[in-house]
XYZ file of C-alpha atoms in Angstrom:
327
model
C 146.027 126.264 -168.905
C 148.187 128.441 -170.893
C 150.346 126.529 -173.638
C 153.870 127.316 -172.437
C 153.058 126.575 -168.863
C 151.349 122.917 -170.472
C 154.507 122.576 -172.613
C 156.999 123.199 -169.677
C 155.164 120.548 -168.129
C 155.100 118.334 -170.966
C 158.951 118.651 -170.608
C 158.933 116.898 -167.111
C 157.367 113.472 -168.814
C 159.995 111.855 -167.211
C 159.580 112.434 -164.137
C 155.698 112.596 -164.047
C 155.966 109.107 -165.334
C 158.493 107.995 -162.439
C 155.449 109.535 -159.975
C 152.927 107.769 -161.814
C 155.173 104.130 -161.151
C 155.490 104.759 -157.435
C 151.775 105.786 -157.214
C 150.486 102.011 -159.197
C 153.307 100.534 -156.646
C 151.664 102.233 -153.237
C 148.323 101.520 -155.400
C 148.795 97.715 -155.356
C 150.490 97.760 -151.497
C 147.227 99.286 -150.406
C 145.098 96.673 -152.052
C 147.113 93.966 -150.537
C 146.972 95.647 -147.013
C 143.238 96.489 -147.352
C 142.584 92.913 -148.121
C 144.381 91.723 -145.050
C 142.124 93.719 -142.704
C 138.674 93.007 -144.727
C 139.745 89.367 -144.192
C 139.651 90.170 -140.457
C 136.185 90.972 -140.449
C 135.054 89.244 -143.569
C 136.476 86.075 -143.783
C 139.187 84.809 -146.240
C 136.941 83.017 -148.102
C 137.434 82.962 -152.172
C 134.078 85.297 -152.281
C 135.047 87.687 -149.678
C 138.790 88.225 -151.547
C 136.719 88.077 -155.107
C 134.481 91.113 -153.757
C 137.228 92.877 -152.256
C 138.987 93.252 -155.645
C 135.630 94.544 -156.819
C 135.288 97.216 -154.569
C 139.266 98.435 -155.206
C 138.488 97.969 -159.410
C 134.918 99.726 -159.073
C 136.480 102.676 -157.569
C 139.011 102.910 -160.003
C 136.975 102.588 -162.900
C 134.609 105.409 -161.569
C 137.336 107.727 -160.817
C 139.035 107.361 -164.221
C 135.779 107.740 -165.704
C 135.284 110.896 -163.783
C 138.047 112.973 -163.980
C 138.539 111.616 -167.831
C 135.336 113.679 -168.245
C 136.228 116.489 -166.225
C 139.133 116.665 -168.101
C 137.416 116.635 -171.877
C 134.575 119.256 -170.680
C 137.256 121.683 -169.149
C 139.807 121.540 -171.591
C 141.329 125.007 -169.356
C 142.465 122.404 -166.188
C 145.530 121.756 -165.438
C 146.207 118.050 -165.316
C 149.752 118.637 -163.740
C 147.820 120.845 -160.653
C 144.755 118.257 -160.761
C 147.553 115.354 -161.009
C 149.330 117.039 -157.365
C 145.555 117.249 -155.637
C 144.890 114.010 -156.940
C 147.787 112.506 -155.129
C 148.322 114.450 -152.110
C 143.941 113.649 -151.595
C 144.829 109.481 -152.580
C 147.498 109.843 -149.331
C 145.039 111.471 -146.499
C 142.114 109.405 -147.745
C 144.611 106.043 -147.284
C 145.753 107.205 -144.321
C 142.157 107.526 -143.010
C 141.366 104.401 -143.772
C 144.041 103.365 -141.151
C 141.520 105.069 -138.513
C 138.129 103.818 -139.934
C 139.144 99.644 -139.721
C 139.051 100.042 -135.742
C 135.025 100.366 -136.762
C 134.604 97.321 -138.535
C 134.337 94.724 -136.257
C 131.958 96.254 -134.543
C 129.922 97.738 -137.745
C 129.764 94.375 -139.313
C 128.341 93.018 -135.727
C 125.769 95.964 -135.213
C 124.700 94.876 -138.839
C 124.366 91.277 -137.770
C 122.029 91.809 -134.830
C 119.850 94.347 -136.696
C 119.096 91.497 -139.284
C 118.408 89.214 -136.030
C 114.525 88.890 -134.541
C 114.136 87.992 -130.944
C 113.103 84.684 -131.961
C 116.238 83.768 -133.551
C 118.805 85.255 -130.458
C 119.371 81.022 -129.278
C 120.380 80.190 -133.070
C 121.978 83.204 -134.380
C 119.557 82.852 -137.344
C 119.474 86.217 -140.046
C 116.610 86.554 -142.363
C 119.612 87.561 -144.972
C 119.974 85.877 -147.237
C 123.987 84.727 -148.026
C 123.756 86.575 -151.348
C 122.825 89.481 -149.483
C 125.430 88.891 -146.767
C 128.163 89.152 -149.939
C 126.290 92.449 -150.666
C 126.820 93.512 -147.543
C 130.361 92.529 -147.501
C 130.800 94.189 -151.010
C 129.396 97.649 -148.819
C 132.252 97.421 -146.271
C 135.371 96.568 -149.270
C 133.540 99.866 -150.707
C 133.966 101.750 -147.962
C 136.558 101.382 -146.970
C 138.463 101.271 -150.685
C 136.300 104.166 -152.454
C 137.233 107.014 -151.460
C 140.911 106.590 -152.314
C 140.662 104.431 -155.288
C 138.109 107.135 -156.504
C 141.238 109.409 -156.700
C 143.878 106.938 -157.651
C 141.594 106.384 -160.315
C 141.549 109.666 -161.881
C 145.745 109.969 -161.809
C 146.235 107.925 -164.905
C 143.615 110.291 -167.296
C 145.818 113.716 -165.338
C 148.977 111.637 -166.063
C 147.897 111.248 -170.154
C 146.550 114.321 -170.307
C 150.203 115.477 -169.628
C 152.013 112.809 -172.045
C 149.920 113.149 -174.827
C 150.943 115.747 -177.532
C 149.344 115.099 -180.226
C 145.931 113.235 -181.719
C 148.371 110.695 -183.802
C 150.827 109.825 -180.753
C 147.541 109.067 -177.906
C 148.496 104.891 -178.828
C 152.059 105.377 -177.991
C 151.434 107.719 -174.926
C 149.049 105.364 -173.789
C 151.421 102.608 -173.862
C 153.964 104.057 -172.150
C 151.738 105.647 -169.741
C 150.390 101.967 -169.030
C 153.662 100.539 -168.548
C 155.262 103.137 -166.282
C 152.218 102.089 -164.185
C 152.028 98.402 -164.495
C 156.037 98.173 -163.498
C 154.995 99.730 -160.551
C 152.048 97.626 -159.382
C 153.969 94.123 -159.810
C 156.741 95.537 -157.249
C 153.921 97.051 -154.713
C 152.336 93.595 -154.930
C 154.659 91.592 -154.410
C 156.271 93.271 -151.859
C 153.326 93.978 -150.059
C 152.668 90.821 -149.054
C 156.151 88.805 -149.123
C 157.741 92.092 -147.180
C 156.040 95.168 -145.941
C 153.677 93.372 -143.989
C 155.073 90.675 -142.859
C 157.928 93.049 -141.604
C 156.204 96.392 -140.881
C 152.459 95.266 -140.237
C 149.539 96.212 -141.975
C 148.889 99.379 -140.058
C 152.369 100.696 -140.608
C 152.391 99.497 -144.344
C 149.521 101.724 -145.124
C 150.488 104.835 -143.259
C 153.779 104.562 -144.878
C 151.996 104.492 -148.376
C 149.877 107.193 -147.568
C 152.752 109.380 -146.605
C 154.249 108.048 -149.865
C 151.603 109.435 -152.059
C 151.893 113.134 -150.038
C 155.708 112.743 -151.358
C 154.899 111.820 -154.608
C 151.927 114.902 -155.063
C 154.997 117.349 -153.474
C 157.227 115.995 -156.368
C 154.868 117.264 -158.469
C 153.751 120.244 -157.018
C 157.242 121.742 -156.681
C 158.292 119.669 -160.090
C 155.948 119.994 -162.316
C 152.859 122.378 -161.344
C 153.618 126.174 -162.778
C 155.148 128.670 -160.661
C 152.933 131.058 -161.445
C 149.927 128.740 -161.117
C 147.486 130.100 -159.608
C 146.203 127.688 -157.395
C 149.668 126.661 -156.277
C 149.832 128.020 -152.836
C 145.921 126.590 -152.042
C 148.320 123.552 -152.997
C 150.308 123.928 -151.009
C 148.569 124.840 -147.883
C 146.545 121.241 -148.433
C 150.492 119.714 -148.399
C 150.921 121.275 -145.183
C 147.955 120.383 -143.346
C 147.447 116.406 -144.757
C 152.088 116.188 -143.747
C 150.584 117.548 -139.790
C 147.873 114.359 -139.825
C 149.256 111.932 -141.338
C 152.428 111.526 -139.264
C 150.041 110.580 -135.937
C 150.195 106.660 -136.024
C 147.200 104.877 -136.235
C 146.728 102.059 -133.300
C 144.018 99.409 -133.150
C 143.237 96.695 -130.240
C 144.350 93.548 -130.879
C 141.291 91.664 -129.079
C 139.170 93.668 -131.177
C 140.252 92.674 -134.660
C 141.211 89.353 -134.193
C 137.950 88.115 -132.993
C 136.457 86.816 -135.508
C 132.920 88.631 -136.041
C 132.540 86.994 -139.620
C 132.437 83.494 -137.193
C 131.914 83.839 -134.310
C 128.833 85.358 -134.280
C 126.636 83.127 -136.117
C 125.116 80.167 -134.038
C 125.649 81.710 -130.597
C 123.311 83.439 -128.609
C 124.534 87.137 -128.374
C 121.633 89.668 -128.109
C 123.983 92.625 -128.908
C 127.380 93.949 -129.324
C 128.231 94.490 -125.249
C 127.356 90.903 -124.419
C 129.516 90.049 -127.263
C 132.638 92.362 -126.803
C 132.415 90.873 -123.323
C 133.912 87.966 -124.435
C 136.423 89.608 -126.649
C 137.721 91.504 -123.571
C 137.260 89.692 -120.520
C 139.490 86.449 -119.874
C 141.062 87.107 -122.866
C 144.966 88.417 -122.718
C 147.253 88.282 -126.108
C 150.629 86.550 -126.015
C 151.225 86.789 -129.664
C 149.887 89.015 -132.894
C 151.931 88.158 -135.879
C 151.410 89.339 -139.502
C 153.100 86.782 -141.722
C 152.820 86.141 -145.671
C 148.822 85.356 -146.377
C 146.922 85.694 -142.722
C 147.228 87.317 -138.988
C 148.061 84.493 -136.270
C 147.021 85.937 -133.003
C 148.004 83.537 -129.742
C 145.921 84.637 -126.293
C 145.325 83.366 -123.186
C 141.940 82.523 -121.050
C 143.266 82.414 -117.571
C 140.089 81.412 -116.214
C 139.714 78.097 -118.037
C 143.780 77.680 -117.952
C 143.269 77.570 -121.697
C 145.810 79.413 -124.540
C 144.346 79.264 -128.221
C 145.591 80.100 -131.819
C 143.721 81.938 -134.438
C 144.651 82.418 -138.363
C 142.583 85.861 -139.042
C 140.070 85.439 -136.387
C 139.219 81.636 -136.698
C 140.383 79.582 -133.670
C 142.609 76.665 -135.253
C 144.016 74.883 -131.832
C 144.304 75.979 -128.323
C 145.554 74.036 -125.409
C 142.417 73.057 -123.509
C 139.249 73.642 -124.662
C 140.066 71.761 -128.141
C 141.161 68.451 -126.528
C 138.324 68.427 -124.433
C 136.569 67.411 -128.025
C 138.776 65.366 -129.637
């Protein structure tokens, strides 16, 4: 870009690096949320958490590493432009995300019974391997993660590209760059988990984030970005139409995502996602879905066998009836 349109830039540090602390703090709140739901189809287990934090750090790592080079071979870009796009796209493709869990359950099941012969419908055997189960729980973190992180990843190169002056100051930009960010992602994670959540819900938390980020690439846009920049009003427009979807509310069924797929269907004899969704729906009415501090307790009835059970993220811990009938 032209040099006094860089340098009037430049003079907004400041406030670029105030952005750049909110975005690590909605960052780290989506993380936490994503988790949550992953666990819900996943498991909690310490591999299915250790895979989700791959997926969010892969897609990071390749989006730096991306725009960093699209920055160095088109020295002409405007990081404070790509920096608005870069936020603005992080909010829609969070808020999408909100949309594409309602899939999961059912994704991870479909998977399950293509991996199933005939043979093994009474046992709910899987020629995959568990190693290749994790890979195909490492799949579902990406996609769900990847597309967002890919752009959060390329903020902090836009956001240096902007603080950086000159060749002998890139150590002290980077530092300060680093911590803007890092002050930001210890508030979004811990109050992600010990108060968004808990007090919002998951679905909520996210949307909220994701209109968060749209706020934060405005900021820049009408902040930062040039006047006279020529792709401004594109900008613009792309503010406009992301602020008209993202303030729909996402909903999800209850039944759905509490029921355990990552359990529940090993060792039974399901042939195929109706004759297992028939069990999710039928006889089966929720008293109680609750979003606490580390796991989703859903309570629900089964009028037909005058039984009520509890479940911590899909598991069934206790219930009234059924469970004393085997102790």
């Amino acid at each position: 870009p032209a040099q006094p349109a860089l340098d009037a830039a430049r003079r907004r540090i400041p406030l670029v690096l105030l952005v750049f602390g909110f975005s690590g703090f909605g960052a780290l709140v989506l993380e936490v949320a994503w988790t949550r739901v992953l666990a819900l189809v996943m498991g909690s287990s310490v591999y299915a958490f250790s895979l989700m934090l791959l997926a969010f750090l892969v897609g990071l790592a390749i989006g730096s590493a991306f725009f960093a080079g699209w920055l160095r071979k088109r020295p002409k870009t405007d990081p404070a432009a790509m920096l608005a796009v870069l936020l603005i796209s992080a909010g829609f493709l969070a808020y999408a995300t909100s949309w594409a869990f309602r899939a999961l359950p059912r994704a991870f099941a479909e998977i399950f019974f293509w991996t199933q012969s005939p043979s093994d419908w009474l046992t709910g055997a899987s020629w995959m391997t568990a190693d290749q189960w994790m890979v195909v729980q490492f799949l579902f973190g990406l996609a769900i993660m990847f597309p967002a992180t890919f752009a959060f990843g390329g903020i902090f190169p836009a956001v240096l590209q902007l603080h950086a002056r000159q060749l002998d100051q890139v150590g002290t930009s980077v530092g300060t760059v680093y911590a803007s960010n890092t002050v930001g992602t210890i508030v979004g994670a811990a109050m992600a988990g010990f108060l968004l959540i808990p007090a919002f819900g998951v679905l909520n938390t996210v949307t909220a984030i994701a209109i968060l980020e749209v706020a934060l690439g405005a900021v820049i846009v009408f902040g930062v970005v040039a006047k006279s920049h020529r792709l401004r009003p594109a900008i613009l427009l792309g503010l406009v139409l992301v602020c008209g979807l993202i303030f729909q509310l996402p909903q999800w069924d209850v039944r759905l995502m509490n029921s355990g797929v990552y359990m529940n269907l090993f060792g039974e004899d399901w042939q195929d996602w109706e004759s297992f969704s028939k069990i999710i729906y039928e006889n089966n009415e929720p008293v109680l879905v609750s979003e606490g501090l580390t796991a989703t307790v859903f309570v629900a009835d089964q009028p037909r066998f005058e039984n009520r059970y509890l479940s911590v993220n899909g598991k069934i811990e206790a219930s009234t009836n059924a469970c004393l009938l085997y102790t």
